[in-house]
GROMACS .gro file of C-alpha atoms in nm:
model
  121
    1UNK     CA    1  -2.159   0.163  -1.470
    2UNK     CA    2  -1.817   0.098  -1.617
    3UNK     CA    3  -1.744  -0.225  -1.802
    4UNK     CA    4  -1.388  -0.352  -1.835
    5UNK     CA    5  -1.266  -0.607  -2.089
    6UNK     CA    6  -0.917  -0.753  -2.046
    7UNK     CA    7  -0.693  -0.946  -2.279
    8UNK     CA    8  -0.333  -1.057  -2.313
    9UNK     CA    9  -0.266  -1.310  -2.039
   10UNK     CA   10  -0.102  -1.645  -2.095
   11UNK     CA   11   0.197  -1.868  -2.030
   12UNK     CA   12   0.548  -1.730  -2.066
   13UNK     CA   13   0.894  -1.846  -1.971
   14UNK     CA   14   1.096  -1.664  -1.705
   15UNK     CA   15   1.259  -1.358  -1.855
   16UNK     CA   16   0.989  -1.325  -2.117
   17UNK     CA   17   0.735  -1.050  -2.181
   18UNK     CA   18   0.360  -1.012  -2.199
   19UNK     CA   19   0.132  -0.717  -2.267
   20UNK     CA   20  -0.205  -0.687  -2.096
   21UNK     CA   21  -0.481  -0.468  -2.236
   22UNK     CA   22  -0.796  -0.336  -2.073
   23UNK     CA   23  -1.069  -0.142  -2.249
   24UNK     CA   24  -1.329   0.054  -2.054
   25UNK     CA   25  -1.678   0.139  -2.170
   26UNK     CA   26  -1.995   0.280  -2.021
   27UNK     CA   27  -2.010   0.585  -1.798
   28UNK     CA   28  -1.670   0.748  -1.783
   29UNK     CA   29  -1.559   0.976  -1.501
   30UNK     CA   30  -1.340   1.281  -1.551
   31UNK     CA   31  -1.138   1.184  -1.244
   32UNK     CA   32  -1.023   0.824  -1.220
   33UNK     CA   33  -0.736   0.587  -1.166
   34UNK     CA   34  -0.711   0.291  -1.400
   35UNK     CA   35  -0.472   0.005  -1.358
   36UNK     CA   36  -0.394  -0.352  -1.267
   37UNK     CA   37  -0.408  -0.559  -0.953
   38UNK     CA   38  -0.304  -0.920  -0.916
   39UNK     CA   39  -0.390  -1.206  -0.689
   40UNK     CA   40  -0.198  -1.528  -0.642
   41UNK     CA   41  -0.345  -1.826  -0.452
   42UNK     CA   42  -0.349  -1.762  -0.079
   43UNK     CA   43  -0.227  -1.405  -0.119
   44UNK     CA   44  -0.423  -1.083  -0.085
   45UNK     CA   45  -0.495  -0.892  -0.403
   46UNK     CA   46  -0.229  -0.626  -0.456
   47UNK     CA   47  -0.180  -0.322  -0.673
   48UNK     CA   48   0.059  -0.379  -0.961
   49UNK     CA   49   0.040  -0.040  -1.133
   50UNK     CA   50  -0.208   0.232  -1.205
   51UNK     CA   51  -0.235   0.562  -1.389
   52UNK     CA   52  -0.461   0.850  -1.297
   53UNK     CA   53  -0.662   1.082  -1.515
   54UNK     CA   54  -0.390   1.340  -1.445
   55UNK     CA   55  -0.128   1.104  -1.585
   56UNK     CA   56   0.038   1.010  -1.259
   57UNK     CA   57   0.161   0.653  -1.229
   58UNK     CA   58   0.220   0.424  -0.934
   59UNK     CA   59   0.396   0.088  -0.929
   60UNK     CA   60   0.445  -0.188  -0.678
   61UNK     CA   61   0.809  -0.202  -0.568
   62UNK     CA   62   0.835  -0.557  -0.698
   63UNK     CA   63   0.763  -0.452  -1.059
   64UNK     CA   64   0.943  -0.118  -1.082
   65UNK     CA   65   1.186  -0.117  -1.371
   66UNK     CA   66   1.020  -0.420  -1.531
   67UNK     CA   67   0.657  -0.322  -1.593
   68UNK     CA   68   0.528  -0.014  -1.773
   69UNK     CA   69   0.171   0.111  -1.761
   70UNK     CA   70   0.034   0.332  -2.037
   71UNK     CA   71  -0.304   0.447  -2.163
   72UNK     CA   72  -0.486   0.551  -2.476
   73UNK     CA   73  -0.739   0.817  -2.387
   74UNK     CA   74  -0.915   0.797  -2.723
   75UNK     CA   75  -0.981   0.425  -2.668
   76UNK     CA   76  -1.040   0.448  -2.291
   77UNK     CA   77  -0.779   0.175  -2.263
   78UNK     CA   78  -0.486   0.096  -2.038
   79UNK     CA   79  -0.196  -0.134  -2.111
   80UNK     CA   80   0.058  -0.313  -1.894
   81UNK     CA   81   0.383  -0.408  -2.062
   82UNK     CA   82   0.546  -0.674  -1.847
   83UNK     CA   83   0.912  -0.748  -1.911
   84UNK     CA   84   1.166  -0.971  -1.739
   85UNK     CA   85   0.886  -1.179  -1.597
   86UNK     CA   86   0.955  -1.397  -1.294
   87UNK     CA   87   0.774  -1.703  -1.156
   88UNK     CA   88   0.657  -1.488  -0.865
   89UNK     CA   89   0.464  -1.271  -1.112
   90UNK     CA   90   0.229  -1.564  -1.165
   91UNK     CA   91  -0.122  -1.457  -1.068
   92UNK     CA   92  -0.463  -1.360  -1.195
   93UNK     CA   93  -0.439  -1.000  -1.312
   94UNK     CA   94  -0.746  -0.780  -1.274
   95UNK     CA   95  -0.811  -0.453  -1.449
   96UNK     CA   96  -0.944  -0.188  -1.213
   97UNK     CA   97  -1.120   0.143  -1.273
   98UNK     CA   98  -1.139   0.360  -0.962
   99UNK     CA   99  -1.389   0.641  -1.011
  100UNK     CA  100  -1.397   0.973  -0.830
  101UNK     CA  101  -1.654   1.248  -0.818
  102UNK     CA  102  -1.556   1.609  -0.865
  103UNK     CA  103  -1.323   1.728  -0.592
  104UNK     CA  104  -1.168   1.385  -0.562
  105UNK     CA  105  -1.442   1.218  -0.359
  106UNK     CA  106  -1.426   0.842  -0.407
  107UNK     CA  107  -1.716   0.703  -0.603
  108UNK     CA  108  -1.671   0.335  -0.686
  109UNK     CA  109  -1.439   0.054  -0.796
  110UNK     CA  110  -1.503  -0.146  -1.111
  111UNK     CA  111  -1.326  -0.472  -1.192
  112UNK     CA  112  -1.257  -0.680  -1.498
  113UNK     CA  113  -1.304  -1.055  -1.502
  114UNK     CA  114  -0.934  -1.128  -1.459
  115UNK     CA  115  -0.674  -1.283  -1.686
  116UNK     CA  116  -0.426  -1.553  -1.587
  117UNK     CA  117  -0.056  -1.485  -1.619
  118UNK     CA  118   0.170  -1.786  -1.563
  119UNK     CA  119   0.548  -1.757  -1.565
  120UNK     CA  120   0.706  -2.099  -1.581
  121UNK     CA  121   0.966  -2.296  -1.771
   0.00000   0.00000   0.00000
């Protein structure tokens, strides 16, 4: 089992910044992707950004150039720096840990409890 603890959400004005943090504990996998998804009311949960154990990153088109994902391997943590925030970024943000067995075979998804991000004046 992998446990995820998130922090850093809140209310911010348009154009502002927030930093989300997610710390993982429990059974760690050597192959994984760790990142953030978000879900707004009435909209399907979507990938925001993730980073793999190999260091590869992926971003949603809507956040490219504004959000930066990074990780601290010693802390088993991932961070999402969100800049130039827009009202449409408002959503519940969920930390995700996608585990893979050796050879890249998918194992399981683990989710944090979610943190609210609200962008409003």
